[in-house]
Amino acid sequence: MLGSLHAYLTAPAWALADVADALSGVALINSVAFASAAIPVYLLARTLVGPWSGLAAAAAAVAIPAAFYTSTLMAEPLAFPLVMWAAYGSARGLRDRSLAAAAVVGATVVLGPLVRDQLLVLPVAVGLAVACDAVAGRDAGAWRRLLAVAVTIAAACLIATVLIGRVNMEANVDAVTADLPGVAEAALRSLGATVAAVWVIPAVALGATWSWLRPSEDAARRSFAATGLAFVVVFALYTGAKAEIVGGIAELPEERNLFYLEGLA
């Protein structure tokens, strides 16, 4: 195993002789990596709002409690900007159908799992966003749109289950598929707890954008709403599936698995 790319990113700090200085160096590198998430958030916001509102959104996205991770040796400071780049690439790609946006998504899909295993779900999230946008953009009846999204969500759940662990994979899949209602319940509980703790108003605003999933809506709004819905569903399902696998201790890392959504909100 090569290990996480985060370890290679922070490796230069350990060239310092003093351990305290090395940890300070790691924190500095983490801070720069974490703060860089403001760039894709700004670009994503600019698909909907003006420059000043985009700057406000970018600043708010990195001024969150999860910035605490910059003082640790965990991979989240590097994983966060990758998720934001994936979200930007998804929304921009759905709006413009551009190769540049597709390249951004492709890069995050490749690099994400090399930073943190959870980011194996990125292609699932982007795929669901594409499906949601395609369904919402057609003049289909409401029930057909709802059915198509429900089927896609179910497929994404199964795919995410397969991607969750690399160790004892068969047992992981068995644990999740044996209690799918439990997965859904854990996902909703985790999402609700995180929303109540750190981002009530932004979460309500993000949920309100899902009303943009209709054929008559502007393409930029519809693509953002599709991306937001897809990322919320997939990251929440990942957390629910993880709860089924790890059992009682799963409540501890809820915020760690879901804080990425704060950048979208």
CSV table of C-alpha atoms in Angstrom, one decimal:
chain,number,residue,atom,x,y,z
A,1,MET,CA,0.0,0.0,0.0
A,2,LEU,CA,1.2,3.5,-0.8
A,3,GLY,CA,-0.7,5.1,2.0
A,4,SER,CA,-2.6,8.4,1.8
A,5,LEU,CA,-1.4,11.2,-0.4
A,6,HIS,CA,-1.9,13.4,2.6
A,7,ALA,CA,1.1,11.7,4.3
A,8,TYR,CA,3.2,12.6,1.2
A,9,LEU,CA,1.9,16.2,1.2
A,10,THR,CA,2.9,16.8,4.8
A,11,ALA,CA,6.1,14.8,4.7
A,12,PRO,CA,8.4,17.9,4.2
A,13,ALA,CA,7.4,19.1,7.7
A,14,TRP,CA,8.9,16.1,9.3
A,15,ALA,CA,12.4,17.1,8.0
A,16,LEU,CA,12.4,19.6,10.9
A,17,ALA,CA,14.5,18.4,13.8
A,18,ASP,CA,12.1,19.4,16.6
A,19,VAL,CA,8.8,17.4,16.8
A,20,ALA,CA,6.8,20.5,17.9
A,21,ASP,CA,8.1,22.4,14.9
A,22,ALA,CA,7.2,19.5,12.6
A,23,LEU,CA,3.7,19.4,14.0
A,24,SER,CA,3.4,23.1,13.4
A,25,GLY,CA,4.6,22.6,9.9
A,26,VAL,CA,2.0,19.9,9.3
A,27,ALA,CA,-0.7,22.3,10.7
A,28,LEU,CA,0.5,25.0,8.3
A,29,ILE,CA,0.3,22.7,5.3
A,30,ASN,CA,-3.1,21.4,6.4
A,31,SER,CA,-4.3,25.0,6.8
A,32,VAL,CA,-3.3,25.9,3.2
A,33,ALA,CA,-4.9,22.8,1.8
A,34,PHE,CA,-8.1,23.3,3.7
A,35,ALA,CA,-8.4,26.9,2.8
A,36,SER,CA,-7.9,26.1,-0.9
A,37,ALA,CA,-11.4,24.7,-0.8
A,38,ALA,CA,-12.5,28.3,-1.0
A,39,ILE,CA,-11.5,28.3,-4.7
A,40,PRO,CA,-13.9,25.6,-6.0
A,41,VAL,CA,-16.6,26.9,-3.7
A,42,TYR,CA,-16.2,30.4,-5.2
A,43,LEU,CA,-16.3,29.0,-8.7
A,44,LEU,CA,-19.4,26.9,-7.8
A,45,ALA,CA,-21.1,29.9,-6.2
A,46,ARG,CA,-20.3,32.1,-9.3
A,47,THR,CA,-22.5,29.8,-11.4
A,48,LEU,CA,-25.4,31.2,-9.5
A,49,VAL,CA,-24.5,34.6,-7.9
A,50,GLY,CA,-22.3,37.6,-8.4
A,51,PRO,CA,-18.6,38.1,-7.3
A,52,TRP,CA,-19.2,39.5,-3.9
A,53,SER,CA,-21.8,36.9,-2.9
A,54,GLY,CA,-19.4,34.2,-4.3
A,55,LEU,CA,-16.6,35.5,-2.1
A,56,ALA,CA,-18.9,35.4,0.9
A,57,ALA,CA,-19.9,31.8,0.2
A,58,ALA,CA,-16.2,30.8,-0.3
A,59,ALA,CA,-15.2,32.5,3.0
A,60,ALA,CA,-18.1,30.8,4.9
A,61,ALA,CA,-17.3,27.4,3.4
A,62,VAL,CA,-13.8,27.3,5.1
A,63,ALA,CA,-14.9,29.2,8.3
A,64,ILE,CA,-16.5,26.0,9.7
A,65,PRO,CA,-15.9,23.9,12.8
A,66,ALA,CA,-14.2,21.2,10.7
A,67,ALA,CA,-11.2,23.6,10.3
A,68,PHE,CA,-10.2,21.9,13.5
A,69,TYR,CA,-8.8,19.1,11.4
A,70,THR,CA,-6.0,21.3,10.3
A,71,SER,CA,-4.4,20.8,13.7
A,72,THR,CA,-4.4,17.0,13.4
A,73,LEU,CA,-2.6,14.4,11.3
A,74,MET,CA,-5.9,13.3,9.6
A,75,ALA,CA,-6.5,13.5,5.9
A,76,GLU,CA,-9.6,15.6,6.0
A,77,PRO,CA,-7.9,19.0,5.2
A,78,LEU,CA,-6.9,17.6,1.8
A,79,ALA,CA,-10.0,15.6,1.3
A,80,PHE,CA,-12.3,18.6,1.7
A,81,PRO,CA,-11.1,20.6,-1.3
A,82,LEU,CA,-11.2,17.5,-3.4
A,83,VAL,CA,-14.9,17.0,-2.6
A,84,MET,CA,-15.5,20.7,-3.4
A,85,TRP,CA,-13.7,20.4,-6.8
A,86,ALA,CA,-15.8,17.3,-7.5
A,87,ALA,CA,-19.0,19.2,-6.7
A,88,TYR,CA,-17.9,22.2,-8.9
A,89,GLY,CA,-17.0,19.9,-11.8
A,90,SER,CA,-20.3,18.1,-11.5
A,91,ALA,CA,-22.4,21.3,-11.5
A,92,ARG,CA,-20.4,23.0,-14.2
A,93,GLY,CA,-20.3,19.9,-16.3
A,94,LEU,CA,-24.0,19.4,-16.2
A,95,ARG,CA,-24.6,23.0,-17.1
A,96,ASP,CA,-22.1,23.4,-19.9
A,97,ARG,CA,-21.3,19.8,-20.9
A,98,SER,CA,-17.6,20.9,-21.0
A,99,LEU,CA,-14.5,18.7,-21.3
A,100,ALA,CA,-12.7,20.9,-18.7
A,101,ALA,CA,-15.4,20.2,-16.1
A,102,ALA,CA,-15.2,16.5,-16.9
A,103,ALA,CA,-11.5,16.5,-16.5
A,104,VAL,CA,-11.9,18.1,-13.0
A,105,VAL,CA,-14.3,15.4,-12.0
A,106,GLY,CA,-12.0,12.7,-13.4
A,107,ALA,CA,-9.1,14.1,-11.4
A,108,THR,CA,-11.0,14.1,-8.2
A,109,VAL,CA,-12.4,10.6,-8.7
A,110,VAL,CA,-8.8,9.3,-9.2
A,111,LEU,CA,-7.2,11.3,-6.4
A,112,GLY,CA,-10.0,11.2,-3.9
A,113,PRO,CA,-9.6,7.5,-2.7
A,114,LEU,CA,-5.8,8.0,-2.6
A,115,VAL,CA,-6.4,10.7,0.1
A,116,ARG,CA,-9.2,9.1,2.0
A,117,ASP,CA,-11.1,5.8,1.5
A,118,GLN,CA,-14.5,7.5,1.9
A,119,LEU,CA,-14.0,9.4,-1.3
A,120,LEU,CA,-14.5,6.2,-3.2
A,121,VAL,CA,-18.2,7.4,-3.2
A,122,LEU,CA,-17.4,10.4,-5.4
A,123,PRO,CA,-18.1,8.7,-8.7
A,124,VAL,CA,-21.4,7.5,-7.2
A,125,ALA,CA,-22.3,11.0,-6.2
A,126,VAL,CA,-21.5,12.5,-9.6
A,127,GLY,CA,-23.3,9.7,-11.3
A,128,LEU,CA,-26.4,10.3,-9.2
A,129,ALA,CA,-26.2,14.1,-10.0
A,130,VAL,CA,-26.1,13.3,-13.7
A,131,ALA,CA,-29.2,11.1,-13.3
A,132,CYS,CA,-31.1,13.7,-11.3
A,133,ASP,CA,-30.3,16.4,-13.8
A,134,ALA,CA,-31.3,14.2,-16.7
A,135,VAL,CA,-34.6,13.3,-15.1
A,136,ALA,CA,-35.4,16.8,-13.9
A,137,GLY,CA,-34.6,18.3,-17.3
A,138,ARG,CA,-37.2,16.2,-19.2
A,139,ASP,CA,-40.9,17.0,-19.6
A,140,ALA,CA,-41.9,13.8,-17.8
A,141,GLY,CA,-44.7,13.4,-15.3
A,142,ALA,CA,-43.9,14.1,-11.6
A,143,TRP,CA,-44.4,10.5,-10.7
A,144,ARG,CA,-42.0,9.3,-13.4
A,145,ARG,CA,-39.3,11.7,-12.2
A,146,LEU,CA,-39.8,10.6,-8.6
A,147,LEU,CA,-39.6,6.9,-9.6
A,148,ALA,CA,-36.4,7.4,-11.7
A,149,VAL,CA,-34.7,9.3,-8.9
A,150,ALA,CA,-35.7,6.6,-6.3
A,151,VAL,CA,-34.3,3.8,-8.5
A,152,THR,CA,-31.1,5.7,-9.0
A,153,ILE,CA,-30.8,6.4,-5.3
A,154,ALA,CA,-31.3,2.6,-4.6
A,155,ALA,CA,-28.6,1.8,-7.1
A,156,ALA,CA,-26.2,4.3,-5.6
A,157,CYS,CA,-26.8,2.8,-2.2
A,158,LEU,CA,-25.9,-0.6,-3.4
A,159,ILE,CA,-22.8,0.7,-5.2
A,160,ALA,CA,-21.7,2.7,-2.2
A,161,THR,CA,-22.1,-0.5,-0.1
A,162,VAL,CA,-19.7,-2.3,-2.3
A,163,LEU,CA,-17.2,0.5,-2.2
A,164,ILE,CA,-17.2,1.1,1.5
A,165,GLY,CA,-14.4,-1.2,2.8
A,166,ARG,CA,-11.4,-2.9,1.4
A,167,VAL,CA,-10.9,-5.3,4.3
A,168,ASN,CA,-13.4,-8.1,4.9
A,169,MET,CA,-15.5,-6.8,2.0
A,170,GLU,CA,-18.0,-9.7,2.0
A,171,ALA,CA,-18.8,-9.2,5.7
A,172,ASN,CA,-19.3,-5.5,5.1
A,173,VAL,CA,-21.7,-6.1,2.3
A,174,ASP,CA,-23.6,-8.7,4.3
A,175,ALA,CA,-23.9,-6.4,7.3
A,176,VAL,CA,-25.4,-3.6,5.2
A,177,THR,CA,-27.7,-5.6,2.9
A,178,ALA,CA,-29.1,-7.5,5.9
A,179,ASP,CA,-30.6,-4.3,7.3
A,180,LEU,CA,-31.2,-1.7,4.6
A,181,PRO,CA,-33.9,0.1,6.6
A,182,GLY,CA,-31.3,0.4,9.4
A,183,VAL,CA,-28.9,2.0,6.9
A,184,ALA,CA,-31.5,4.6,5.9
A,185,GLU,CA,-32.4,5.3,9.6
A,186,ALA,CA,-28.7,5.7,10.5
A,187,ALA,CA,-28.2,8.0,7.5
A,188,LEU,CA,-31.1,10.2,8.5
A,189,ARG,CA,-30.1,10.2,12.1
A,190,SER,CA,-26.5,11.2,11.3
A,191,LEU,CA,-27.5,13.9,8.8
A,192,GLY,CA,-30.1,15.3,11.3
A,193,ALA,CA,-27.6,15.4,14.1
A,194,THR,CA,-25.0,17.2,11.9
A,195,VAL,CA,-27.5,19.7,10.6
A,196,ALA,CA,-28.7,20.5,14.1
A,197,ALA,CA,-25.2,20.9,15.4
A,198,VAL,CA,-23.5,23.1,12.9
A,199,TRP,CA,-25.5,24.2,9.8
A,200,VAL,CA,-29.3,24.6,10.3
A,201,ILE,CA,-29.9,27.7,8.1
A,202,PRO,CA,-27.5,26.7,5.3
A,203,ALA,CA,-29.0,23.2,5.2
A,204,VAL,CA,-32.5,24.7,4.9
A,205,ALA,CA,-31.3,26.9,2.1
A,206,LEU,CA,-29.6,23.9,0.3
A,207,GLY,CA,-32.8,21.9,0.6
A,208,ALA,CA,-34.8,24.8,-0.8
A,209,THR,CA,-32.7,24.6,-4.0
A,210,TRP,CA,-34.1,21.2,-4.7
A,211,SER,CA,-37.2,22.9,-5.9
A,212,TRP,CA,-35.1,23.9,-8.9
A,213,LEU,CA,-35.2,20.3,-10.2
A,214,ARG,CA,-37.8,20.9,-12.9
A,215,PRO,CA,-37.6,21.2,-16.7
A,216,SER,CA,-38.5,24.9,-16.8
A,217,GLU,CA,-35.7,25.9,-14.4
A,218,ASP,CA,-32.5,27.6,-15.5
A,219,ALA,CA,-29.7,25.1,-16.4
A,220,ALA,CA,-27.3,26.5,-13.8
A,221,ARG,CA,-29.8,26.3,-11.0
A,222,ARG,CA,-30.9,22.8,-12.0
A,223,SER,CA,-27.4,21.4,-12.2
A,224,PHE,CA,-26.5,22.9,-8.8
A,225,ALA,CA,-29.6,21.4,-7.2
A,226,ALA,CA,-28.9,18.0,-8.8
A,227,THR,CA,-25.4,18.1,-7.5
A,228,GLY,CA,-26.4,19.1,-4.0
A,229,LEU,CA,-29.1,16.5,-3.8
A,230,ALA,CA,-26.8,13.7,-5.1
A,231,PHE,CA,-23.9,14.6,-2.7
A,232,VAL,CA,-26.2,14.8,0.3
A,233,VAL,CA,-27.8,11.4,-0.5
A,234,VAL,CA,-24.6,9.5,-1.2
A,235,PHE,CA,-22.6,10.9,1.7
A,236,ALA,CA,-25.5,10.3,4.1
A,237,LEU,CA,-25.9,6.7,2.8
A,238,TYR,CA,-22.2,6.1,3.2
A,239,THR,CA,-22.5,7.2,6.9
A,240,GLY,CA,-25.5,5.0,7.4
A,241,ALA,CA,-23.8,2.0,5.9
A,242,LYS,CA,-20.7,2.7,8.0
A,243,ALA,CA,-22.9,2.7,11.1
A,244,GLU,CA,-24.2,-0.8,10.2
A,245,ILE,CA,-20.7,-2.0,9.8
A,246,VAL,CA,-19.0,-0.5,12.8
A,247,GLY,CA,-21.9,-0.7,15.1
A,248,GLY,CA,-22.1,1.3,18.3
A,249,ILE,CA,-19.0,3.3,17.8
A,250,ALA,CA,-20.3,4.6,14.4
A,251,GLU,CA,-21.9,7.6,16.1
A,252,LEU,CA,-18.5,9.1,16.9
A,253,PRO,CA,-17.4,9.9,13.3
A,254,GLU,CA,-20.7,11.3,11.9
A,255,GLU,CA,-19.5,14.8,11.5
A,256,ARG,CA,-16.2,13.6,10.1
A,257,ASN,CA,-18.1,11.8,7.3
A,258,LEU,CA,-20.6,14.6,6.6
A,259,PHE,CA,-18.8,17.9,7.1
A,260,TYR,CA,-18.0,18.0,3.3
A,261,LEU,CA,-21.6,18.9,2.7
A,262,GLU,CA,-21.1,22.2,4.6
A,263,GLY,CA,-19.2,23.5,1.6
A,264,LEU,CA,-22.3,23.0,-0.6
A,265,ALA,CA,-24.6,24.5,1.9
